[in-house]
Coordinates of C-alpha atoms in Angstrom, one line a residue:
Chain Q
M1 CA 4.3 37.7 25.4
N2 CA 0.8 38.9 26.1
C3 CA -2.7 37.8 25.2
R4 CA -3.8 39.2 21.9
K5 CA -7.4 39.6 23.1
C6 CA -6.9 41.2 26.5
G7 CA -3.2 42.0 27.0
K8 CA -2.8 39.9 30.1
K9 CA 0.2 37.5 30.3
A10 CA -0.2 34.8 27.7
V11 CA -0.1 31.1 28.9
I12 CA 0.5 29.8 25.3
N13 CA 2.2 31.1 22.3
M14 CA 1.1 29.5 19.0
R15 CA 4.0 30.4 16.8
Q16 CA 2.4 29.1 13.6
H17 CA -0.4 31.7 14.1
K18 CA 1.8 34.3 15.8
L19 CA -0.9 34.2 18.5
G20 CA -0.4 34.4 22.2
L21 CA -3.4 33.9 24.5
C22 CA -4.1 34.0 28.3
E23 CA -5.7 31.0 30.0
Q24 CA -9.3 32.3 29.6
H25 CA -9.0 33.3 26.0
F26 CA -7.2 30.1 25.1
L27 CA -10.0 28.0 26.7
D28 CA -12.5 30.0 24.6
W29 CA -10.4 29.8 21.5
I30 CA -10.2 26.0 21.3
P31 CA -14.0 25.5 21.2
Q32 CA -14.4 28.5 18.8
Q33 CA -11.8 27.1 16.4
T34 CA -13.3 23.5 16.8
Q35 CA -16.7 25.0 15.8
R36 CA -15.1 26.7 12.8
F37 CA -13.5 23.5 11.6
I38 CA -16.8 21.5 12.1
E39 CA -18.6 24.0 9.9
K40 CA -15.8 24.6 7.4
Y41 CA -15.5 20.9 6.6
G42 CA -19.2 20.1 7.0
M43 CA -18.5 17.5 9.7
F44 CA -21.9 17.4 11.6
T45 CA -24.6 19.6 13.0
N46 CA -26.5 20.0 16.2
D47 CA -29.1 17.5 14.9
D48 CA -26.6 14.7 14.6
R49 CA -26.1 12.0 17.1
I50 CA -22.3 11.8 17.6
L51 CA -20.2 8.9 19.0
V52 CA -16.8 10.0 20.3
A53 CA -14.1 7.4 20.4
V54 CA -12.7 7.9 23.9
S55 CA -9.3 6.4 24.8
G56 CA -8.7 8.3 28.0
G57 CA -5.9 10.4 26.5
K58 CA -5.8 14.1 26.2
D59 CA -7.1 14.4 22.7
S60 CA -10.3 12.3 23.0
L61 CA -11.2 13.7 26.4
S62 CA -10.6 17.3 25.4
L63 CA -12.6 16.7 22.2
W64 CA -15.5 15.3 24.1
D65 CA -15.3 18.2 26.6
V66 CA -15.4 20.7 23.7
L67 CA -18.2 19.1 21.9
A68 CA -20.3 19.0 25.1
R69 CA -19.5 22.7 25.8
L70 CA -20.6 23.5 22.2
G71 CA -23.9 21.8 23.0
Y72 CA -23.5 18.8 20.6
H73 CA -25.2 15.5 21.4
A74 CA -22.1 13.4 21.9
D75 CA -21.9 10.1 23.6
G76 CA -18.6 8.2 24.3
L77 CA -17.4 4.8 23.5
Y78 CA -14.4 3.3 25.3
I79 CA -12.8 0.2 24.0
N80 CA -11.0 -1.9 26.6
L81 CA -8.1 -3.5 24.7
G82 CA -6.8 -5.5 27.7
I83 CA -3.3 -3.9 27.5
D84 CA -2.6 -4.5 31.2
D85 CA 0.7 -6.3 31.3
G86 CA 2.9 -4.1 33.4
A87 CA 1.6 -0.5 33.3
H88 CA -2.1 -1.3 33.6
Y89 CA -2.6 0.9 30.6
S90 CA -6.2 -0.2 29.8
S91 CA -7.6 -0.5 33.3
K92 CA -6.2 2.9 34.2
S93 CA -7.5 4.6 31.0
Q94 CA -10.9 3.1 31.4
R95 CA -11.2 4.4 34.9
I96 CA -10.1 7.9 33.8
A97 CA -12.7 7.8 31.0
E98 CA -15.4 6.7 33.3
D99 CA -14.6 9.3 35.9
F100 CA -14.7 12.0 33.2
A101 CA -18.1 10.9 31.9
E102 CA -19.5 10.7 35.5
A103 CA -18.2 14.1 36.5
N104 CA -19.6 15.7 33.3
K105 CA -22.9 13.7 33.2
L106 CA -22.0 12.3 29.8
H107 CA -23.0 8.9 28.5
L108 CA -20.1 6.4 28.1
Q109 CA -20.3 3.0 26.7
V110 CA -17.6 0.4 27.4
V111 CA -16.8 -2.5 25.1
A112 CA -14.1 -5.0 26.3
I113 CA -12.4 -6.8 23.4
E114 CA -11.8 -9.9 25.7
S115 CA -15.5 -10.2 26.4
L116 CA -16.4 -9.6 22.8
E117 CA -13.9 -11.9 21.1
G118 CA -12.4 -14.1 23.8
F119 CA -8.9 -12.6 24.0
T120 CA -7.2 -9.4 24.9
I121 CA -5.3 -7.6 22.1
P122 CA -1.9 -8.8 23.4
E123 CA -3.1 -12.3 23.6
A124 CA -4.6 -12.1 20.2
S125 CA -1.4 -10.8 18.8
R126 CA 0.5 -13.8 20.0
R127 CA -1.9 -16.1 18.1
T128 CA -1.6 -14.5 14.7
L129 CA 1.1 -13.6 12.1
R130 CA -0.7 -10.3 11.5
G131 CA 1.6 -7.4 12.7
Q132 CA 4.5 -9.8 12.9
G133 CA 4.6 -10.0 16.7
R134 CA 3.5 -6.4 17.3
P135 CA -0.1 -5.9 18.4
C136 CA -0.6 -2.5 16.6
S137 CA -2.1 -4.0 13.4
V138 CA -4.5 -6.3 15.3
C139 CA -5.4 -3.4 17.6
G140 CA -6.1 -0.9 14.7
L141 CA -8.2 -3.3 12.7
T142 CA -10.2 -4.2 15.8
K143 CA -10.8 -0.6 17.0
R144 CA -12.0 0.5 13.5
H145 CA -14.3 -2.5 13.2
V146 CA -15.9 -2.1 16.7
L147 CA -16.2 1.7 16.4
N148 CA -18.1 1.4 13.1
R149 CA -20.3 -1.5 14.4
V150 CA -21.4 0.2 17.5
A151 CA -22.0 3.5 15.7
R152 CA -24.0 1.8 13.0
E153 CA -26.0 -0.6 15.3
Q154 CA -27.0 2.2 17.6
N155 CA -27.8 4.7 14.7
Y156 CA -25.2 7.3 15.4
D157 CA -24.8 9.8 12.5
V158 CA -21.2 10.3 12.9
L159 CA -18.1 8.8 14.6
V160 CA -15.5 11.3 15.8
T161 CA -12.0 10.7 16.9
G162 CA -9.5 13.0 18.6
H163 CA -6.7 12.8 16.0
N164 CA -4.7 16.0 16.2
L165 CA -2.4 17.7 13.7
D166 CA 0.7 15.8 14.9
D167 CA -1.1 12.5 14.4
E168 CA -2.4 13.4 10.9
A169 CA 0.9 14.9 9.7
A170 CA 2.8 11.8 10.8
V171 CA 0.3 9.5 8.9
L172 CA 0.5 11.8 5.9
F173 CA 4.3 11.8 6.1
G174 CA 4.4 8.0 6.1
N175 CA 1.9 7.7 3.3
T176 CA 3.9 10.3 1.3
I177 CA 7.3 8.8 1.8
N178 CA 5.9 5.6 0.4
W179 CA 3.6 7.2 -2.1
A180 CA 0.8 4.9 -0.8
T181 CA -1.7 6.2 -3.3
G182 CA -4.7 4.4 -1.8
Y183 CA -4.1 5.8 1.7
L184 CA -3.4 9.3 0.3
T185 CA -6.7 9.4 -1.4
R186 CA -8.6 8.4 1.7
Q187 CA -6.8 10.6 4.2
S188 CA -9.2 13.3 5.1
P189 CA -10.7 15.2 8.2
L190 CA -14.1 14.0 7.0
L191 CA -15.0 10.7 5.4
E192 CA -18.7 10.6 4.3
A193 CA -20.9 7.6 5.2
K194 CA -20.9 4.9 2.5
S195 CA -22.5 1.5 2.3
G196 CA -22.6 0.6 6.0
L197 CA -19.5 2.7 6.9
V198 CA -20.6 5.5 9.3
R199 CA -19.4 9.0 8.6
K200 CA -16.1 9.8 10.3
A201 CA -14.8 13.2 11.4
K202 CA -11.7 14.5 13.1
P203 CA -12.7 18.0 14.5
F204 CA -9.2 18.4 16.2
F205 CA -7.1 17.7 13.1
R206 CA -5.9 21.3 12.8
F207 CA -4.7 21.5 16.5
Y208 CA -1.1 20.8 17.5
E209 CA -0.7 18.2 20.1
R210 CA 0.7 20.8 22.5
E211 CA -2.5 22.7 22.1
T212 CA -4.8 19.8 23.0
A213 CA -2.5 19.0 25.9
A214 CA -2.6 22.6 27.1
Y215 CA -6.4 22.6 26.8
A216 CA -6.7 19.4 29.0
L217 CA -4.3 20.8 31.5
L218 CA -5.9 24.2 31.8
R219 CA -9.4 22.6 32.0
G220 CA -8.3 20.3 34.7
I221 CA -9.0 17.2 32.7
E222 CA -7.3 14.1 34.1
Y223 CA -6.0 12.0 31.3
I224 CA -3.6 9.1 30.9
Y225 CA -0.1 10.5 30.2
E226 CA 1.6 7.4 29.1
E227 CA 1.7 6.3 25.5
C228 CA 0.6 2.8 24.8
P229 CA 3.4 0.5 25.9
H230 CA 3.4 -1.2 22.5
A231 CA 4.0 2.1 20.6
T232 CA 7.6 2.2 21.6
G233 CA 9.8 2.3 18.5
A234 CA 6.8 2.8 16.2
T235 CA 7.6 4.4 12.9
S236 CA 4.8 6.9 13.5
L237 CA 6.7 8.2 16.5
Y238 CA 9.8 8.5 14.4
Y239 CA 7.9 10.5 11.8
K240 CA 6.6 12.7 14.6
E241 CA 10.2 13.4 15.7
L242 CA 11.2 14.3 12.1
L243 CA 8.3 16.6 11.7
N244 CA 9.1 18.3 15.0
T245 CA 12.6 19.1 13.8
M246 CA 11.0 20.6 10.7
E247 CA 8.5 22.5 12.8
N248 CA 11.3 23.9 15.0
R249 CA 13.1 25.2 11.9
R250 CA 9.9 26.7 10.4
P251 CA 6.9 27.2 12.7
G252 CA 3.8 26.1 10.9
A253 CA 5.6 23.5 8.8
K254 CA 3.3 20.6 9.9
L255 CA 0.1 22.7 9.4
S256 CA 1.2 23.9 6.0
F257 CA 2.2 20.3 5.0
L258 CA -1.2 19.0 5.9
L259 CA -3.2 21.9 4.5
S260 CA -1.3 22.1 1.3
F261 CA -2.0 18.3 0.8
L262 CA -5.7 18.8 1.4
Q263 CA -5.7 21.7 -1.0
A264 CA -3.9 19.7 -3.7
K265 CA -6.4 16.9 -3.2
E266 CA -9.3 19.4 -3.3
S267 CA -8.0 20.9 -6.6
G268 CA -8.2 17.4 -8.2
F269 CA -4.4 16.8 -8.2
L270 CA -4.7 13.3 -6.8
A271 CA -6.5 10.7 -8.9
D272 CA -8.9 8.4 -7.2
G273 CA -7.5 5.4 -9.0
D274 CA -6.9 2.4 -6.7
S275 CA -8.3 3.9 -3.4
D276 CA -10.5 1.9 -1.2
D277 CA -13.3 4.3 -2.1
S278 CA -13.4 3.1 -5.6
R279 CA -13.7 -0.6 -4.6
E280 CA -17.1 -2.1 -4.3
L281 CA -18.3 -2.9 -0.7
R282 CA -20.0 -6.1 0.1
T283 CA -21.5 -7.4 3.3
C284 CA -19.6 -9.8 5.5
Q285 CA -21.4 -13.0 5.8
S286 CA -20.4 -13.4 9.4
C287 CA -20.9 -10.0 11.1
G288 CA -22.9 -8.1 8.5
Q289 CA -20.4 -5.2 8.3
P290 CA -19.2 -3.8 5.0
T291 CA -16.1 -5.3 3.5
T292 CA -14.2 -5.3 0.2
A293 CA -13.6 -9.1 0.7
P294 CA -15.7 -11.5 -1.3
D295 CA -17.4 -13.2 1.7
T296 CA -16.0 -12.8 5.3
C297 CA -14.4 -9.6 6.3
T298 CA -10.8 -9.3 7.4
Y299 CA -11.8 -8.7 11.0
C300 CA -13.9 -11.9 11.3
R301 CA -11.3 -13.9 9.5
M302 CA -8.6 -12.7 11.8
W303 CA -10.5 -13.4 15.0
E304 CA -11.6 -16.8 13.7
Q305 CA -8.0 -17.7 13.1
I306 CA -6.9 -16.3 16.5
R307 CA -9.5 -18.5 18.3
S308 CA -8.4 -21.6 16.4
R309 CA -4.6 -21.3 17.1
Q310 CA -2.4 -21.8 20.1
P311 CA -0.3 -18.9 21.2
R312 CA 3.2 -18.8 19.9
T313 CA 5.8 -19.7 22.5
I314 CA 8.7 -17.3 23.2
E315 CA 11.0 -19.4 21.0
G316 CA 8.4 -19.3 18.2
R317 CA 7.9 -15.5 18.3
H318 CA 8.8 -13.5 15.3
T319 CA 11.7 -11.2 15.8
Chain E
M1 CA 32.3 -7.8 3.1
N2 CA 33.4 -9.3 -0.2
C3 CA 32.6 -8.5 -3.8
R4 CA 29.6 -10.3 -5.0
K5 CA 31.1 -10.8 -8.5
C6 CA 34.6 -12.1 -7.7
G7 CA 34.8 -12.6 -3.9
K8 CA 37.7 -10.2 -3.4
K9 CA 37.5 -7.6 -0.7
A10 CA 34.7 -5.1 -1.4
V11 CA 35.5 -1.4 -1.5
I12 CA 31.9 -0.4 -1.3
N13 CA 28.8 -1.8 0.3
M14 CA 25.5 -0.5 -1.2
R15 CA 23.2 -1.5 1.6
Q16 CA 20.1 -0.6 -0.3
H17 CA 20.9 -3.3 -2.9
K18 CA 22.7 -5.6 -0.4
L19 CA 25.5 -5.4 -2.8
G20 CA 29.3 -5.2 -2.1
L21 CA 31.7 -4.8 -5.0
C22 CA 35.5 -4.6 -5.4
E23 CA 37.1 -1.6 -7.1
Q24 CA 37.2 -3.2 -10.6
H25 CA 33.6 -4.4 -10.5
F26 CA 32.3 -1.2 -9.0
L27 CA 34.0 0.7 -11.9
D28 CA 32.2 -1.6 -14.3
W29 CA 28.9 -1.6 -12.5
I30 CA 28.4 2.2 -12.6
P31 CA 28.5 2.4 -16.5
Q32 CA 26.4 -0.8 -16.8
Q33 CA 23.8 0.6 -14.5
T34 CA 23.9 4.0 -16.3
Q35 CA 23.3 2.3 -19.6
R36 CA 20.4 0.4 -18.1
F37 CA 18.8 3.6 -16.8
I38 CA 19.4 5.4 -20.2
E39 CA 17.6 2.6 -21.9
K40 CA 14.9 1.9 -19.3
Y41 CA 13.8 5.6 -19.3
G42 CA 14.4 6.1 -23.1
M43 CA 16.8 9.0 -22.4
F44 CA 18.9 9.0 -25.6
T45 CA 20.7 6.7 -28.1
N46 CA 24.1 6.5 -29.7
D47 CA 22.8 8.7 -32.6
D48 CA 22.0 11.6 -30.3
R49 CA 24.3 14.6 -29.8
I50 CA 24.5 15.1 -26.0
L51 CA 25.4 18.2 -24.1
V52 CA 26.6 17.6 -20.6
A53 CA 26.2 20.4 -18.0
V54 CA 29.6 20.3 -16.4
S55 CA 30.1 22.1 -13.0
G56 CA 33.5 20.7 -12.1
G57 CA 31.8 18.6 -9.2
K58 CA 32.0 14.8 -8.8
D59 CA 28.6 14.1 -10.4
S60 CA 28.9 16.0 -13.7
L61 CA 32.5 14.9 -14.2
S62 CA 31.7 11.2 -13.4
L63 CA 28.7 11.4 -15.7
W64 CA 30.8 12.8 -18.6
D65 CA 33.4 10.1 -17.9
V66 CA 30.8 7.3 -18.0
L67 CA 29.1 8.6 -21.1
A68 CA 32.4 8.8 -22.9
R69 CA 33.3 5.3 -21.7
L70 CA 29.9 4.1 -23.1
G71 CA 30.8 5.6 -26.4
Y72 CA 28.2 8.4 -26.5
H73 CA 28.9 11.5 -28.4
A74 CA 28.9 13.9 -25.4
D75 CA 30.3 17.4 -25.3
G76 CA 30.6 19.5 -22.2
L77 CA 29.3 23.0 -21.3
Y78 CA 30.8 24.8 -18.3
I79 CA 29.1 28.0 -17.1
N80 CA 31.3 30.4 -15.3
L81 CA 29.1 32.1 -12.7
G82 CA 31.7 34.4 -11.3
I83 CA 31.4 33.1 -7.8
D84 CA 35.0 34.1 -6.8
D85 CA 34.6 36.1 -3.6
G86 CA 36.8 34.3 -1.2
A87 CA 37.1 30.6 -2.1
H88 CA 37.7 31.1 -5.9
Y89 CA 34.9 28.6 -6.5
S90 CA 34.2 29.4 -10.1
S91 CA 37.8 29.8 -11.3
K92 CA 38.9 26.6 -9.6
S93 CA 36.0 24.6 -10.9
Q94 CA 36.5 25.9 -14.4
R95 CA 40.2 24.9 -14.3
I96 CA 39.2 21.4 -13.1
A97 CA 36.6 21.0 -15.9
E98 CA 39.1 22.2 -18.5
D99 CA 41.8 19.8 -17.3
F100 CA 39.4 16.9 -17.3
A101 CA 38.3 17.7 -20.9
E102 CA 41.8 18.1 -22.1
A103 CA 43.1 14.9 -20.4
N104 CA 40.2 12.9 -21.9
K105 CA 40.2 14.6 -25.3
L106 CA 36.6 15.8 -24.8
H107 CA 35.1 19.0 -26.2
L108 CA 34.3 21.6 -23.5
Q109 CA 32.6 24.9 -24.2
V110 CA 32.8 27.7 -21.6
V111 CA 30.2 30.4 -21.2
A112 CA 31.0 33.2 -18.7
I113 CA 27.9 35.0 -17.4
E114 CA 29.8 38.2 -16.8
S115 CA 30.8 38.3 -20.5
L116 CA 27.3 37.4 -21.6
E117 CA 25.2 39.6 -19.3
G118 CA 27.6 42.2 -17.9
F119 CA 27.6 41.0 -14.3
T120 CA 28.7 38.0 -12.2
I121 CA 25.9 36.1 -10.4
P122 CA 26.8 37.6 -7.0
E123 CA 26.8 41.1 -8.5
A124 CA 23.5 40.5 -10.2
S125 CA 22.0 39.2 -7.0
R126 CA 22.9 42.5 -5.3
R127 CA 20.8 44.3 -8.0
T128 CA 17.6 42.4 -7.8
L129 CA 15.0 41.6 -5.3
R130 CA 14.8 38.1 -6.7
G131 CA 16.0 35.5 -4.2
Q132 CA 15.8 38.1 -1.4
G133 CA 19.5 38.6 -1.1
R134 CA 20.6 35.1 -1.8
P135 CA 22.0 34.4 -5.4
C136 CA 20.6 30.9 -5.7
S137 CA 17.3 31.9 -7.5
V138 CA 19.2 34.2 -10.0
C139 CA 21.8 31.5 -10.5
G140 CA 19.2 28.7 -11.1
L141 CA 17.2 30.7 -13.6
T142 CA 20.4 31.8 -15.4
K143 CA 21.8 28.3 -15.7
R144 CA 18.6 26.8 -17.0
H145 CA 18.3 29.5 -19.6
V146 CA 21.9 29.3 -20.8
L147 CA 21.9 25.5 -20.9
N148 CA 18.8 25.4 -23.0
R149 CA 19.9 28.2 -25.3
V150 CA 23.3 26.7 -26.1
A151 CA 21.9 23.2 -26.5
R152 CA 19.2 24.6 -28.8
E153 CA 21.4 26.9 -30.9
Q154 CA 23.9 24.3 -31.4
N155 CA 21.5 21.6 -32.2
Y156 CA 22.1 19.2 -29.4
D157 CA 19.5 16.5 -29.1
V158 CA 19.6 16.3 -25.4
L159 CA 20.9 18.1 -22.4
V160 CA 22.1 15.9 -19.5
T161 CA 22.8 16.8 -15.9
G162 CA 24.6 15.0 -13.1
H163 CA 21.8 15.1 -10.6
N164 CA 22.0 12.2 -8.2
L165 CA 19.5 10.4 -6.1
D166 CA 20.3 12.6 -3.1
D167 CA 19.6 15.7 -5.2
E168 CA 16.4 14.3 -6.6
A169 CA 15.1 13.0 -3.3
A170 CA 15.7 16.4 -1.6
V171 CA 13.9 18.3 -4.4
L172 CA 11.0 15.8 -4.3
F173 CA 10.9 16.1 -0.5
G174 CA 10.7 19.9 -0.7
N175 CA 8.0 19.7 -3.4
T176 CA 6.1 17.1 -1.4
I177 CA 6.3 18.9 1.9
N178 CA 4.7 21.9 0.3
W179 CA 2.6 19.8 -2.2
A180 CA 3.8 22.0 -5.0
T181 CA 1.7 20.3 -7.6
G182 CA 3.2 22.0 -10.6
Y183 CA 6.8 21.0 -9.7
L184 CA 5.7 17.5 -8.7
T185 CA 4.2 17.0 -12.1
R186 CA 7.3 18.1 -13.8
Q187 CA 9.9 16.2 -11.7
S188 CA 11.1 13.4 -13.8
P189 CA 14.5 11.8 -14.9
L190 CA 13.4 12.6 -18.5
L191 CA 11.7 15.6 -19.8
E192 CA 10.9 15.4 -23.5
A193 CA 11.6 18.2 -25.9
K194 CA 8.8 20.7 -26.3
S195 CA 8.3 24.0 -28.2
G196 CA 12.0 25.1 -28.1
L197 CA 12.8 23.3 -24.8
V198 CA 15.5 20.8 -25.5
R199 CA 15.0 17.2 -24.0
K200 CA 16.6 16.9 -20.6
A201 CA 17.8 13.7 -18.9
K202 CA 19.4 12.7 -15.6
P203 CA 21.2 9.4 -16.2
F204 CA 22.6 9.4 -12.6
F205 CA 19.3 10.0 -10.8
R206 CA 19.3 6.5 -9.2
F207 CA 22.8 6.7 -7.8
Y208 CA 23.4 7.7 -4.3
E209 CA 25.8 10.6 -3.9
R210 CA 28.3 8.4 -2.1
E211 CA 28.3 6.1 -5.2
T212 CA 29.2 8.9 -7.6
A213 CA 31.8 10.2 -5.1
A214 CA 33.3 6.7 -4.9
Y215 CA 33.3 6.5 -8.7
A216 CA 35.1 9.8 -9.1
L217 CA 37.6 8.8 -6.4
L218 CA 38.4 5.3 -7.7
R219 CA 38.6 6.7 -11.3
G220 CA 41.1 9.3 -10.1
I221 CA 38.9 12.1 -11.3
E222 CA 39.9 15.4 -9.8
Y223 CA 36.8 17.4 -8.8
I224 CA 35.9 20.4 -6.7
Y225 CA 35.1 19.2 -3.2
E226 CA 33.6 22.4 -1.8
E227 CA 29.9 23.1 -2.0
C228 CA 29.1 26.5 -3.6
P229 CA 29.7 29.0 -0.7
H230 CA 26.2 30.4 -1.2
A231 CA 24.6 27.0 -0.5
T232 CA 25.3 27.2 3.2
G233 CA 22.0 27.0 5.1
A234 CA 20.1 26.1 2.0
T235 CA 16.8 24.3 2.6
S236 CA 17.8 21.6 0.2
L237 CA 20.9 20.8 2.3
Y238 CA 18.6 20.5 5.4
Y239 CA 16.2 18.2 3.5
K240 CA 19.2 16.1 2.5
E241 CA 20.2 15.8 6.2
L242 CA 16.6 14.7 7.1
L243 CA 16.6 12.1 4.3
N244 CA 20.0 10.9 5.5
T245 CA 18.6 10.2 8.9
M246 CA 15.8 8.3 7.3
E247 CA 18.2 6.3 5.1
N248 CA 20.3 5.4 8.2
R249 CA 17.2 4.0 9.8
R250 CA 16.1 2.2 6.7
P251 CA 18.7 1.6 3.9
G252 CA 17.0 2.3 0.6
A253 CA 14.6 4.8 2.0
K254 CA 15.6 7.6 -0.4
L255 CA 15.5 5.3 -3.4
S256 CA 12.1 3.9 -2.5
F257 CA 10.8 7.4 -1.9
L258 CA 11.8 8.5 -5.4
L259 CA 10.8 5.3 -7.2
S260 CA 7.4 5.0 -5.5
F261 CA 6.8 8.6 -6.5
L262 CA 7.7 7.9 -10.1
Q263 CA 5.5 4.8 -10.0
A264 CA 2.6 6.7 -8.6
K265 CA 3.0 9.3 -11.4
E266 CA 3.3 6.6 -14.0
S267 CA 0.1 4.9 -12.8
G268 CA -1.7 8.3 -13.4
F269 CA -2.1 9.2 -9.7
L270 CA -1.0 12.8 -10.2
A271 CA -3.2 15.0 -12.3
D272 CA -1.5 17.2 -14.8
G273 CA -3.6 20.2 -13.8
D274 CA -1.6 23.3 -13.2
S275 CA 1.8 22.1 -14.3
D276 CA 4.1 24.1 -16.6
D277 CA 3.6 21.4 -19.1
S278 CA 0.0 22.2 -19.6
R279 CA 0.6 25.9 -20.1
E280 CA 1.1 27.3 -23.6
L281 CA 4.7 28.3 -24.5
R282 CA 5.3 31.5 -26.5
T283 CA 8.5 32.9 -27.9
C284 CA 10.4 35.6 -26.0
Q285 CA 10.5 38.8 -28.0
S286 CA 13.9 39.6 -26.7
C287 CA 15.9 36.3 -26.8
G288 CA 13.7 34.0 -28.9
Q289 CA 13.6 31.3 -26.2
P290 CA 10.4 29.6 -25.1
T291 CA 8.4 31.2 -22.3
T292 CA 5.0 31.1 -20.6
A293 CA 5.2 34.9 -20.3
P294 CA 3.1 37.0 -22.7
D295 CA 6.1 38.9 -24.3
T296 CA 9.5 38.9 -22.7
C297 CA 10.8 35.8 -20.7
T298 CA 11.6 35.9 -17.0
Y299 CA 15.3 35.6 -17.8
C300 CA 15.4 38.7 -20.1
R301 CA 13.3 40.7 -17.7
M302 CA 15.4 39.9 -14.7
W303 CA 18.7 40.8 -16.5
E304 CA 17.2 44.0 -18.0
Q305 CA 16.2 45.0 -14.5
I306 CA 19.7 44.1 -13.1
R307 CA 21.5 46.2 -15.7
S308 CA 19.2 49.2 -15.0
R309 CA 19.7 49.2 -11.2
Q310 CA 22.3 50.3 -8.7
P311 CA 23.6 47.6 -6.4
R312 CA 22.0 47.7 -2.9
T313 CA 24.3 49.1 -0.2
I314 CA 24.9 46.9 2.8
E315 CA 22.4 48.9 4.8
G316 CA 19.8 48.4 2.0
R317 CA 20.2 44.6 1.8
H318 CA 17.3 42.5 2.7
T319 CA 17.6 40.5 5.9

């Protein structure tokens, strides 16, 4: 297969677009498409101050790289979760993120959850029933809270994340299989700012994971290859496998699943009934962040509880 | 595993209900549950004249058997599609349906498509572009038309089909993956009568395929084991496989997928925008059946075209 633009040997074949590209044209294509998505979905402009959630993985580093190449004012925020039992996942990914920022003269801010709240995510998980012994729920809630808090306190206009099509399709699949109406209503590449919640955008949401991985590889971006050690067996990974078998059978299946969903939503097919958006937001009496709870937000209540409890022993752990 | 009702050895374990039953209690449970579904969804009453679409397969024969046991006034309609190249699918299933009716003293009516329209389904498929060489689309349209026409002309109150949970979940899966909003709005265990369309109900829609198969087996009902020879490679079978892997991972996954969808719809989550229901129905100038087309219905137009064309040669077939 040859490059559609120049006829040289293609390095990547994107079957869903029937598009092969050589290295150079692929490295141009990704920013061009990103720019197209940013404009099409009205995500942000050159005047906006952008905060990129940087994990050290291929998606967030590629996104930061692309936004910088496109001339956007994009700073990074790395959250150290303290996942260092065994594989040194957090310390390694922090080092990678810092090296990337330094080499590209970009501004990276680091927040360590242990310094902020007194415990790492794995420690916190052992002190709460939330997530039933798995740290993913504690981790997700904490990241969402910290990202919004930092973006808001430092007056960023928009918070961007590196979620790719495989991520988005897997989340959509889970929400659809359970007809989780509230989540379905909220799933979008762009969530507008609202009562203390900063605008959120996902400029990479139409790229397949293999495309962002190819971009990082061809741009020579060092990233952390490992999945988070706690992700093993996660339902989202199972959904990704299922979607991969569908994609193999019909190239473009994932993309058309997500786009037809967005189109159905756009056409008014999904009612806005019991979504989070329709619920009134109040101000947390403890941290000042927006919350649907009557006084203290879920984040503050969870960490208050974590600090007041002893860790569960091995025998006491939930199975 | 033992029967929950009497403690004897169970013949079936329904993992999604954590319910094991012995032969006798399973053979009681199926009609009891069917009666519960009929009432819960307001499908029909003892006063209604019911027409059962009988294919000769396990689902429709079991359904007819159950409705008769429950004391409903249920006649059968068998449509001979003329699928007899090779496996004698149609002639075999007709003989099975007739034997069942005779043995149970039930009234069965037979309509042969070849007598009605001049060609069998496989012949017709070779004379139209519809379905792109596969007969499934011609067949589906024809069956829906004939079932409604017979039910309407003979004043039946309701048309019932043997669709089971596996069928319904696979259709829902396909409609969801493509966000086919019109089909999603219409998918229901009960469609009320409307402008010449007879009421339609699926009393078995909450039974797994293995349950209807077990019922047929334990009741000693002879049925045609083979799938239609044209179903090979059908996308619906592929979706059934995918759903089976999900069911294996989480017993009850299919049931919860379908029920959460119905619940979301019931709660008003899906808008009624571009569904068939919202379109005005006219009367076909040729057959008098309801249609959304301006003059002649899709069925009449398709058969008119089929009768006017030569069959495609092997070389001319669509690939």
